[in-house]
Amino acid sequence: SCLVNPRACHETELVIEADSIPTDMKLNIAVVGSGPAGMAFATTAATIGHNVTLFDKSNEIGGQFNMAKRIPGKEEFYETLRYFDNQIKKLESAGKLQVRLRTEVKYDDMKDSSAK
């Protein structure tokens, strides 16, 4: 399996096709935290057609990867962050994903929201 790829070892079972969600099934999804899991979910959900907003209280995406990439021998985390940054920018420019950095989200902020 892979730390950041939900399809790893399941490539033939989990097919992700762009804009494959029917219009009447699209959701407004809030993803809180832009660590590896948050970025992977947000980009996948946006790719298949959901409206996604990715929140993080930090001023940059990546979560704990931003600390891990500084460790000697762990420079490959830079590449993972670069990959997700490019994916996020593509989805943002297509109007499928919004990123809100420097935004701390609490339960009360979300409970009355239309986001799932």
Coordinates of N, CA and C in Angstrom, one line a residue:
S1 N 0.8 -1.2 0.0 CA 0.0 0.0 0.0 C 0.9 1.2 0.0
C2 N 0.2 2.4 -0.1 CA 1.0 3.6 -0.2 C 0.4 4.7 0.8
L3 N 1.3 5.5 1.4 CA 0.9 6.5 2.3 C -0.1 7.5 1.8
V4 N 0.1 7.9 0.5 CA -0.7 9.0 0.0 C -1.6 8.6 -1.3
N5 N -1.5 7.3 -1.7 CA -2.3 6.9 -2.9 C -3.3 5.9 -2.5
P6 N -4.6 6.3 -2.4 CA -5.6 5.4 -2.0 C -5.9 4.2 -3.0
R7 N -5.4 4.3 -4.2 CA -5.6 3.3 -5.2 C -4.5 2.2 -5.2
A8 N -3.4 2.5 -4.4 CA -2.3 1.6 -4.4 C -2.7 0.2 -4.0
C9 N -2.4 -0.8 -4.8 CA -2.7 -2.2 -4.7 C -4.2 -2.5 -5.0
H10 N -4.9 -1.5 -5.5 CA -6.3 -1.6 -5.8 C -6.7 -1.0 -7.1
E11 N -5.7 -0.8 -8.0 CA -5.8 -0.1 -9.2 C -6.9 -0.6 -10.1
T12 N -7.2 -1.9 -10.1 CA -8.2 -2.5 -11.0 C -9.6 -2.4 -10.3
E13 N -9.6 -2.2 -9.0 CA -10.9 -2.2 -8.3 C -11.4 -0.8 -8.1
L14 N -10.6 0.2 -7.8 CA -11.0 1.6 -7.5 C -10.6 2.4 -8.7
V15 N -11.6 2.6 -9.6 CA -11.4 3.4 -10.8 C -11.9 4.8 -10.5
I16 N -11.0 5.8 -10.8 CA -11.3 7.2 -10.5 C -11.4 7.9 -11.9
E17 N -12.6 8.2 -12.3 CA -12.8 8.9 -13.6 C -13.3 10.3 -13.4
A18 N -12.7 11.2 -14.1 CA -13.0 12.6 -14.0 C -14.5 12.9 -14.3
D19 N -15.1 13.7 -13.5 CA -16.5 14.1 -13.6 C -17.5 12.9 -13.8
S20 N -17.3 11.8 -13.0 CA -18.1 10.6 -13.1 C -19.3 10.7 -12.2
I21 N -19.5 11.7 -11.4 CA -20.6 11.8 -10.5 C -21.8 12.4 -11.2
P22 N -23.0 11.8 -11.2 CA -24.1 12.5 -11.9 C -24.4 13.8 -11.1
T23 N -24.9 14.7 -11.8 CA -25.2 16.1 -11.3 C -26.1 16.0 -10.0
D24 N -27.1 15.2 -10.0 CA -28.0 15.1 -8.8 C -27.3 14.4 -7.6
M25 N -26.1 13.9 -7.8 CA -25.4 13.2 -6.7 C -24.2 14.0 -6.2
K26 N -23.9 15.1 -6.8 CA -22.8 15.9 -6.4 C -23.0 16.5 -5.0
L27 N -22.0 16.5 -4.2 CA -22.0 17.0 -2.8 C -21.1 18.2 -2.6
N28 N -21.4 19.0 -1.6 CA -20.5 20.0 -1.2 C -19.8 19.4 0.0
I29 N -18.5 19.2 -0.2 CA -17.7 18.5 0.8 C -16.6 19.4 1.4
A30 N -16.6 19.4 2.7 CA -15.5 20.2 3.5 C -14.5 19.2 3.9
V31 N -13.2 19.4 3.6 CA -12.1 18.6 4.1 C -11.3 19.4 5.1
V32 N -11.2 19.0 6.3 CA -10.5 19.8 7.3 C -9.1 19.1 7.5
G33 N -8.1 19.9 7.1 CA -6.7 19.4 7.2 C -6.1 19.0 5.9
S34 N -5.0 19.6 5.5 CA -4.4 19.4 4.2 C -3.1 18.6 4.3
G35 N -3.1 17.6 5.3 CA -2.1 16.6 5.3 C -2.3 15.7 4.1
P36 N -1.4 14.6 4.1 CA -1.5 13.7 3.0 C -2.9 13.1 2.8
A37 N -3.6 12.7 3.8 CA -4.9 12.1 3.7 C -5.9 13.1 3.2
G38 N -5.9 14.3 3.8 CA -6.8 15.4 3.4 C -6.6 15.8 1.9
M39 N -5.4 15.9 1.5 CA -5.1 16.3 0.1 C -5.5 15.1 -0.9
A40 N -5.2 13.9 -0.5 CA -5.6 12.8 -1.4 C -7.1 12.7 -1.5
F41 N -7.9 12.8 -0.4 CA -9.3 12.8 -0.5 C -9.9 14.0 -1.2
A42 N -9.4 15.1 -0.9 CA -9.9 16.4 -1.6 C -9.7 16.3 -3.1
T43 N -8.5 15.9 -3.5 CA -8.3 15.9 -5.0 C -9.1 14.8 -5.6
T44 N -9.2 13.7 -5.0 CA -10.0 12.6 -5.6 C -11.5 13.0 -5.7
A45 N -12.1 13.5 -4.6 CA -13.5 13.9 -4.6 C -13.7 15.0 -5.6
A46 N -12.8 16.0 -5.7 CA -13.0 17.0 -6.7 C -12.9 16.5 -8.1
T47 N -12.0 15.6 -8.3 CA -11.7 15.0 -9.7 C -13.0 14.3 -10.2
I48 N -13.7 13.5 -9.3 CA -14.9 12.8 -9.8 C -16.1 13.7 -9.9
G49 N -16.0 14.9 -9.4 CA -17.1 15.9 -9.6 C -17.7 16.6 -8.4
H50 N -17.3 16.2 -7.2 CA -17.9 16.9 -6.1 C -17.3 18.3 -5.9
N51 N -18.0 19.2 -5.3 CA -17.5 20.5 -4.9 C -16.8 20.5 -3.6
V52 N -15.6 20.7 -3.6 CA -14.7 20.5 -2.4 C -14.1 21.8 -1.9
T53 N -14.1 22.0 -0.6 CA -13.3 23.0 0.0 C -12.4 22.4 1.0
L54 N -11.1 22.7 0.9 CA -10.0 22.1 1.7 C -9.6 23.2 2.7
F55 N -9.7 22.9 4.0 CA -9.3 23.9 5.0 C -8.1 23.5 5.7
D56 N -7.2 24.4 6.1 CA -6.1 24.1 7.0 C -5.8 25.4 7.8
K57 N -5.4 25.2 9.0 CA -5.1 26.3 9.9 C -3.7 26.8 9.6
S58 N -2.9 26.0 8.9 CA -1.6 26.5 8.6 C -1.6 27.4 7.3
N59 N -0.4 28.0 7.0 CA -0.4 28.8 5.9 C 0.1 28.1 4.6
E60 N 0.3 26.8 4.7 CA 0.7 25.9 3.6 C 0.1 24.6 3.7
I61 N -0.1 23.9 2.5 CA -0.6 22.6 2.5 C 0.5 21.6 3.0
G62 N 0.1 20.4 3.4 CA 1.1 19.4 3.7 C 1.1 18.8 5.0
G63 N 0.5 19.5 6.0 CA 0.5 18.9 7.3 C 1.8 18.5 7.9
Q64 N 1.9 17.3 8.4 CA 3.2 16.9 9.0 C 4.3 16.6 8.0
F65 N 3.9 16.5 6.7 CA 4.9 16.3 5.7 C 5.9 17.5 5.7
N66 N 5.4 18.7 6.1 CA 6.3 19.8 6.0 C 7.4 19.7 7.1
M67 N 7.2 19.0 8.1 CA 8.2 18.7 9.1 C 9.1 17.5 8.6
A68 N 8.4 16.5 8.1 CA 9.1 15.3 7.7 C 10.1 15.6 6.6
K69 N 9.8 16.5 5.7 CA 10.6 16.7 4.5 C 12.0 17.3 4.9
R70 N 12.1 17.8 6.1 CA 13.3 18.4 6.5 C 14.3 17.4 7.1
I71 N 13.9 16.2 7.3 CA 14.7 15.1 7.8 C 15.7 14.6 6.7
P72 N 17.0 14.5 7.0 CA 17.9 14.0 6.0 C 17.4 12.6 5.6
G73 N 17.4 12.4 4.2 CA 16.9 11.1 3.7 C 15.4 11.1 3.4
K74 N 14.7 12.1 3.8 CA 13.3 12.1 3.5 C 12.9 13.2 2.5
E75 N 13.8 13.6 1.7 CA 13.5 14.6 0.7 C 12.4 14.3 -0.2
E76 N 12.1 13.0 -0.4 CA 11.0 12.6 -1.3 C 9.7 13.2 -0.9
F77 N 9.5 13.7 0.3 CA 8.3 14.3 0.7 C 8.1 15.6 0.0
Y78 N 9.2 16.3 -0.4 CA 9.0 17.5 -1.2 C 8.3 17.2 -2.5
E79 N 8.6 16.0 -3.1 CA 8.0 15.6 -4.4 C 6.5 15.4 -4.2
T80 N 6.1 14.7 -3.1 CA 4.7 14.5 -2.8 C 4.0 15.8 -2.7
L81 N 4.6 16.7 -2.0 CA 3.9 18.0 -1.8 C 3.8 18.8 -3.1
R82 N 4.9 18.7 -3.9 CA 4.8 19.4 -5.2 C 3.7 18.8 -6.1
Y83 N 3.6 17.4 -6.1 CA 2.6 16.8 -6.9 C 1.2 17.2 -6.4
F84 N 0.9 17.2 -5.1 CA -0.4 17.6 -4.7 C -0.7 19.1 -4.9
D85 N 0.4 19.9 -4.8 CA 0.2 21.4 -5.0 C -0.2 21.6 -6.5
N86 N 0.4 20.9 -7.4 CA 0.0 20.9 -8.8 C -1.4 20.5 -9.1
Q87 N -1.8 19.3 -8.5 CA -3.1 18.8 -8.6 C -4.2 19.8 -8.1
I88 N -3.9 20.3 -6.9 CA -4.8 21.3 -6.3 C -5.0 22.5 -7.2
K89 N -3.9 23.1 -7.7 CA -3.9 24.2 -8.6 C -4.8 24.0 -9.8
K90 N -4.6 22.8 -10.4 CA -5.4 22.4 -11.6 C -6.9 22.4 -11.3
L91 N -7.2 21.8 -10.1 CA -8.6 21.7 -9.7 C -9.2 23.0 -9.3
E92 N -8.4 23.8 -8.7 CA -8.8 25.2 -8.4 C -9.1 26.0 -9.6
S93 N -8.3 25.9 -10.6 CA -8.5 26.7 -11.8 C -9.7 26.2 -12.6
A94 N -10.1 24.9 -12.4 CA -11.2 24.3 -13.0 C -12.5 24.6 -12.2
G95 N -12.4 25.3 -11.1 CA -13.5 25.6 -10.2 C -14.1 24.4 -9.5
K96 N -13.3 23.4 -9.3 CA -13.7 22.2 -8.6 C -13.3 22.1 -7.1
L97 N -12.3 22.9 -6.8 CA -11.7 22.8 -5.5 C -11.4 24.2 -5.0
Q98 N -11.7 24.5 -3.7 CA -11.2 25.7 -3.1 C -10.3 25.4 -1.9
V99 N -9.3 26.1 -1.7 CA -8.4 25.9 -0.6 C -8.5 27.2 0.3
R100 N -8.7 26.9 1.5 CA -8.7 28.0 2.5 C -7.7 27.8 3.6
L101 N -6.5 28.4 3.4 CA -5.4 28.2 4.4 C -5.6 29.3 5.5
R102 N -4.9 29.1 6.5 CA -5.0 30.0 7.7 C -6.5 30.1 8.2
T103 N -7.1 29.0 8.1 CA -8.5 28.9 8.6 C -8.7 27.7 9.5
E104 N -8.9 28.0 10.8 CA -9.2 26.9 11.7 C -10.7 26.7 11.7
V105 N -11.0 25.4 11.6 CA -12.4 25.0 11.5 C -12.8 24.2 12.8
K106 N -13.9 24.6 13.4 CA -14.4 23.9 14.5 C -15.7 23.3 14.2
Y107 N -16.2 22.4 15.1 CA -17.4 21.7 14.9 C -18.6 22.6 14.7
D108 N -18.6 23.7 15.5 CA -19.8 24.6 15.4 C -19.8 25.4 14.1
D109 N -18.6 25.5 13.5 CA -18.5 26.1 12.2 C -19.2 25.3 11.1
M110 N -19.2 24.0 11.3 CA -19.6 23.1 10.2 C -21.0 22.5 10.4
K111 N -21.5 22.5 11.7 CA -22.7 21.7 12.0 C -23.9 22.3 11.2
D112 N -24.0 23.5 10.9 CA -25.1 24.1 10.1 C -24.8 24.3 8.7
S113 N -23.6 23.8 8.3 CA -23.2 24.0 6.9 C -23.8 23.0 5.9
S114 N -23.9 23.4 4.7 CA -24.4 22.4 3.7 C -23.3 21.4 3.3
A115 N -22.1 21.6 3.7 CA -21.0 20.6 3.4 C -21.2 19.3 4.2
K116 N -20.8 18.3 3.5 CA -20.9 16.9 4.2 C -19.6 16.6 4.8

